[in-house]
CSV table of C-alpha atoms in Angstrom, one decimal:
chain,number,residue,atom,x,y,z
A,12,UNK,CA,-4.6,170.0,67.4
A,13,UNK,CA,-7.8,170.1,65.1
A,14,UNK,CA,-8.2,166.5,65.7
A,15,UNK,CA,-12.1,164.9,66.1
A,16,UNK,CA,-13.3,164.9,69.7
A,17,UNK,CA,-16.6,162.4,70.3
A,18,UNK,CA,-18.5,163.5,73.1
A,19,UNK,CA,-19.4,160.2,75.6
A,20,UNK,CA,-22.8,160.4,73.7
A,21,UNK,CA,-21.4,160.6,70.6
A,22,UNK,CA,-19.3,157.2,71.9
A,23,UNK,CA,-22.3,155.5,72.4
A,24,UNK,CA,-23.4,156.0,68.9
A,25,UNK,CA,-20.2,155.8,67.3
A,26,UNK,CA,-19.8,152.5,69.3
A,27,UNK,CA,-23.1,150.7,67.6
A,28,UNK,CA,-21.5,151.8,64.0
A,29,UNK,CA,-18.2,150.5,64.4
A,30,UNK,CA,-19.4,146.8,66.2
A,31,UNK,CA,-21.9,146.3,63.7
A,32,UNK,CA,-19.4,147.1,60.8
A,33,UNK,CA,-16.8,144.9,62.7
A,34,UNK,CA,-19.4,142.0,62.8
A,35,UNK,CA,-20.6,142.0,59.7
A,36,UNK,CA,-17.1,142.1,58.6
A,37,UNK,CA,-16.4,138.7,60.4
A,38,UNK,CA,-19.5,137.1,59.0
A,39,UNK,CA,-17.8,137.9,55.4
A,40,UNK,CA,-14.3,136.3,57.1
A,41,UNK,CA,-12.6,139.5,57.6
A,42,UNK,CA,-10.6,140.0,61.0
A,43,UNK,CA,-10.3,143.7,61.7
A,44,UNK,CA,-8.7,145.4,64.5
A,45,UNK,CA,-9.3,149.5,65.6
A,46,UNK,CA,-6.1,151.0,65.7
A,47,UNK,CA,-6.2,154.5,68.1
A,48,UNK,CA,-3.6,157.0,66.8
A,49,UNK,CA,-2.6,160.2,67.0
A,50,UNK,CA,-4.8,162.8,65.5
A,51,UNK,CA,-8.0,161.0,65.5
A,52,UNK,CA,-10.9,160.6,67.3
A,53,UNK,CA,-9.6,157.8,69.4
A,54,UNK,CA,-6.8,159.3,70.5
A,55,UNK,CA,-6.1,159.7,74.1
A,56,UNK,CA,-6.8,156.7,76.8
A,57,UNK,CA,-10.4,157.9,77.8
A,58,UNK,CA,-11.0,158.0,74.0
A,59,UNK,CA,-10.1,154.1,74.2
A,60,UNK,CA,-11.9,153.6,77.4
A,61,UNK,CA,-15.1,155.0,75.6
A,62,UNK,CA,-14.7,153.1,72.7
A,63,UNK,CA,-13.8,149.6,74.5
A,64,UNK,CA,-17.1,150.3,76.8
A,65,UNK,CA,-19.4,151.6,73.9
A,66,UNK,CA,-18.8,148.1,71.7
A,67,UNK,CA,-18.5,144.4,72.3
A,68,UNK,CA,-16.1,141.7,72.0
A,69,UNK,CA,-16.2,141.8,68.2
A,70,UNK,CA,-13.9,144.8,67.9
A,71,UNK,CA,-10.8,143.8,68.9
A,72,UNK,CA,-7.7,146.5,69.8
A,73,UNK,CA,-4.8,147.2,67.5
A,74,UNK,CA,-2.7,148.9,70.5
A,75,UNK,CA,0.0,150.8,69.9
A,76,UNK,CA,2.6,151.7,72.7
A,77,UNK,CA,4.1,154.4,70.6
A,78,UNK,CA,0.9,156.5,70.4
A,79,UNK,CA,-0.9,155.9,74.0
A,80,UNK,CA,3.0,157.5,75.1
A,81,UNK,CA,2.8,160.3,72.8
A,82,UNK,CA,-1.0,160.5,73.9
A,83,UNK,CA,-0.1,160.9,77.4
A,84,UNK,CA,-2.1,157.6,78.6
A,85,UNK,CA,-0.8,154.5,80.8
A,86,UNK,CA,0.4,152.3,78.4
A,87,UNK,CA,0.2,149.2,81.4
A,88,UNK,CA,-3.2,150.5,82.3
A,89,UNK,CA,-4.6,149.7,79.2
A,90,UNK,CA,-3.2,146.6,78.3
A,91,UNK,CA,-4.2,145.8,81.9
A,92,UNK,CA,-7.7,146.5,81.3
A,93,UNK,CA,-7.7,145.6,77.5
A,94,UNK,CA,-5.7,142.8,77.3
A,95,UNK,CA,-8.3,140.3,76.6
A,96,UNK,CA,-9.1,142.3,73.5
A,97,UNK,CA,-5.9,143.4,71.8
A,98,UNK,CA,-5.7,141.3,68.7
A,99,UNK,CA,-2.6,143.0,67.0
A,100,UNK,CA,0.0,145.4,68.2
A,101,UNK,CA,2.4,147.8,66.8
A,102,UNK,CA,6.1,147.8,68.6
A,103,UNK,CA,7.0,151.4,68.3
A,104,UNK,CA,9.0,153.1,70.9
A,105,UNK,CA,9.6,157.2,71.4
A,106,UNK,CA,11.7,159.6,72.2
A,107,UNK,CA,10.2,161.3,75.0
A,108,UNK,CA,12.6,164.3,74.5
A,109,UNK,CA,11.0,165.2,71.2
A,110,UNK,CA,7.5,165.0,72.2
A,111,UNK,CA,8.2,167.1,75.5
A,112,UNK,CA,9.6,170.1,73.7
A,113,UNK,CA,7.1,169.9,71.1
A,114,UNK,CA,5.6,173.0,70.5
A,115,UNK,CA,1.6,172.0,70.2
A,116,UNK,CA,0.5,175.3,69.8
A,117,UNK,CA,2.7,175.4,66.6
A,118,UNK,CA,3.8,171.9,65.6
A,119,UNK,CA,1.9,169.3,63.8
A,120,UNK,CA,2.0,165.4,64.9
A,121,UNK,CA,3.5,165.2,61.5
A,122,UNK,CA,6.2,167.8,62.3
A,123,UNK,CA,7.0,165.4,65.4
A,124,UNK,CA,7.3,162.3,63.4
A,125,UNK,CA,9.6,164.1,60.7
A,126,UNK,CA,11.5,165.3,64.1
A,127,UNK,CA,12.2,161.7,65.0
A,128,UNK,CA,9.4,161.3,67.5
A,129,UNK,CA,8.6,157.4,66.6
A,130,UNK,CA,11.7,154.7,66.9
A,131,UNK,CA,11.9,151.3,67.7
A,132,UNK,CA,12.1,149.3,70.4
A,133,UNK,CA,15.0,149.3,72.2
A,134,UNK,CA,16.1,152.9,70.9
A,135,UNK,CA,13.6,155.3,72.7
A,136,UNK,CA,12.1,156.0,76.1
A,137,UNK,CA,9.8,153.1,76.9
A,138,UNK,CA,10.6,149.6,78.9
A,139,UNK,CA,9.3,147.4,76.8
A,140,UNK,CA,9.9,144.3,78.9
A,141,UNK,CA,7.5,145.6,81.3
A,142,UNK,CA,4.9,146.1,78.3
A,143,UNK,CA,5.9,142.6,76.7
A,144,UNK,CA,5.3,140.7,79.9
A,145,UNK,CA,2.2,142.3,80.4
A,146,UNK,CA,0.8,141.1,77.1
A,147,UNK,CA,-1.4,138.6,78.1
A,148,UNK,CA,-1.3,137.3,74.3
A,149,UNK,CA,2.3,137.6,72.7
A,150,UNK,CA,3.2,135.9,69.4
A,151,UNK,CA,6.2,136.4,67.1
A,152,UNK,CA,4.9,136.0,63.7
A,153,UNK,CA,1.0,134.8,63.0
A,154,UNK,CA,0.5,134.0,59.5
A,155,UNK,CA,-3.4,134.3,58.1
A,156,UNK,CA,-5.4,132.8,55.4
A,157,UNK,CA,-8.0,134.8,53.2
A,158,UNK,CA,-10.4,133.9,55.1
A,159,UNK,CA,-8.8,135.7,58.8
A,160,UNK,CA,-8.3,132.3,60.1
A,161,UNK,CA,-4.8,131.2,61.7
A,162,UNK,CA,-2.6,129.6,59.3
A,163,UNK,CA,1.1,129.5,60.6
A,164,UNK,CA,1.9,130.4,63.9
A,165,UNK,CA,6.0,130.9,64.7
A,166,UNK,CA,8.1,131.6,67.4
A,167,UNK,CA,11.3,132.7,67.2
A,168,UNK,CA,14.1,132.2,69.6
A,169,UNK,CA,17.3,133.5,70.9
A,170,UNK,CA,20.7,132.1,68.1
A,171,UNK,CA,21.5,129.8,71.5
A,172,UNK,CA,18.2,128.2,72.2
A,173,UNK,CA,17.9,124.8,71.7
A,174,UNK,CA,14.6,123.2,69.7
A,175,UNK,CA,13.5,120.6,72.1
A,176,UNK,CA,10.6,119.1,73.9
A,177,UNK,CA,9.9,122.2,76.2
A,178,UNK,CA,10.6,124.6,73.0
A,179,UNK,CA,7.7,122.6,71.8
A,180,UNK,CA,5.4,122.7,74.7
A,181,UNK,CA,5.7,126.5,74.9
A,182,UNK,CA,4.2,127.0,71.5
A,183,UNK,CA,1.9,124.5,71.9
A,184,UNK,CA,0.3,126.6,74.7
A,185,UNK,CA,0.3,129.8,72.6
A,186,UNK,CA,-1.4,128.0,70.1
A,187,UNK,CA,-4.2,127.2,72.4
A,188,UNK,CA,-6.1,130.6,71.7
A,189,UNK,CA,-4.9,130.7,67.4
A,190,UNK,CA,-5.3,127.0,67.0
A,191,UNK,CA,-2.8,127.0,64.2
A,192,UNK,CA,-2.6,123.8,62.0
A,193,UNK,CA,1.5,123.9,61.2
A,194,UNK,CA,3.9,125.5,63.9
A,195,UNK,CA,7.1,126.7,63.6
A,196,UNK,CA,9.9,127.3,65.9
A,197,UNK,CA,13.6,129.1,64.6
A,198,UNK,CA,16.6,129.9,66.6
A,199,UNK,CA,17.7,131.6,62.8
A,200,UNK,CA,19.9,128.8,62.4
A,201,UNK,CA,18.4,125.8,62.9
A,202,UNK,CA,14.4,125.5,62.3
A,203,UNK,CA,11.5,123.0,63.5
A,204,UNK,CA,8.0,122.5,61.6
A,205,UNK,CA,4.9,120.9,63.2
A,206,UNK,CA,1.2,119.8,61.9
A,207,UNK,CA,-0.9,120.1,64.4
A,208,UNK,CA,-4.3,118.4,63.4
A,209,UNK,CA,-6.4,116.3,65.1
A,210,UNK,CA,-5.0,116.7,68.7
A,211,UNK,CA,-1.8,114.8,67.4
A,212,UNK,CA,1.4,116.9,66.7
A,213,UNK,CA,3.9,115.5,64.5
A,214,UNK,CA,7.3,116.9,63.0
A,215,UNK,CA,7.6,117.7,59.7
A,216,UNK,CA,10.2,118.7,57.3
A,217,UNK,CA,8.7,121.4,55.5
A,218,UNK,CA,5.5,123.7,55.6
């Protein structure tokens, strides 16, 4: 592994570069977040715990289940202390049997991922309904403008859900933190659009 390793002094500086590029990023309308992965710098969960203490709310946390496994961190642990700062989040699972018999002293993280190491949900070692209900922020499908602000928010249900009132009200409170304009809520078959402007929400038949 000839990956970057900061020093917790080296944090502290790298942490002043990295918030003021973040902020000066989202004067110019530009929402970022700092992905950790494998191979970097910020790598392993002290590497996040560094960073997250060594800059301010203005850098948000692209977390990544996949890589804090195959890192050996707590994946709850940091979403647990983190939460309130991961703005995006990648939904890739593992299989814990590759990265085990990996042979570090030999192998590569890109021999790993040729191996089969990354999957999706669903297909590979993690329980991603614990991680999922320990998101405190969870969206399906957030669409942006140029500018980084909230254009579209949708949530998408289960075929055999029905599109009612308390359909509504859910997304309504996960808009609270995006505060979207137009809303949308699909089963796959049938679908629902919204405006939401003004504190008044009103059906609409297209957005």
């Amino acid at each position: 592994n000839s990956r970057r390793i900061l020093s917790e002094e080296k944090f502290k500086i790298y942490g002043v570069k990295v918030t003021n590029f973040f902020e000066w990023c989202k004067s110019e309308g530009i929402s970022l977040s700092f992905h950790h992965h494998m191979g970097t710098a910020v790598e392993t969960e002290k590497d996040i715990d560094y960073l997250m203490h060594n800059t301010d709310e203005t850098v948000g946390l692209l977390f990544d289940p996949g890589h804090m496994a195959f890192a050996g961190g707590n994946i709850l642990d940091v979403i647990k202390k983190y939460g309130k700062r991961i703005n995006h989040f990648h939904a890739k699972d593992v299989r814990s049997d590759i990265i085990h018999n990996l042979n570090r002293g030999k192998e590569s993280f890109l021999d790993a991922v040729l191996k089969g190491a990354f999957t999706v949900p669903g297909d590979g070692s993690l329980n991603y309904i614990d991680i999922i209900n320990n998101l405190k922020k969870r969206f399906d499908i957030v669409v942006y403008s140029k500018a980084g602000h909230c254009s579209i928010l949708v949530e998408c249900k289960s075929f055999n859900i029905k599109l009612n009132e308390k359909a509504i009200d859910q997304i309504l409170i996960y808009n609270k933190s995006l505060k979207s304009s137009y809303l949308m809520i699909t089963n796959g078959i049938n679908h629902l659009f919204l405006k939401n402007l003004n504190r008044k929400v009103d059906v609409i038949n297209y957005l």
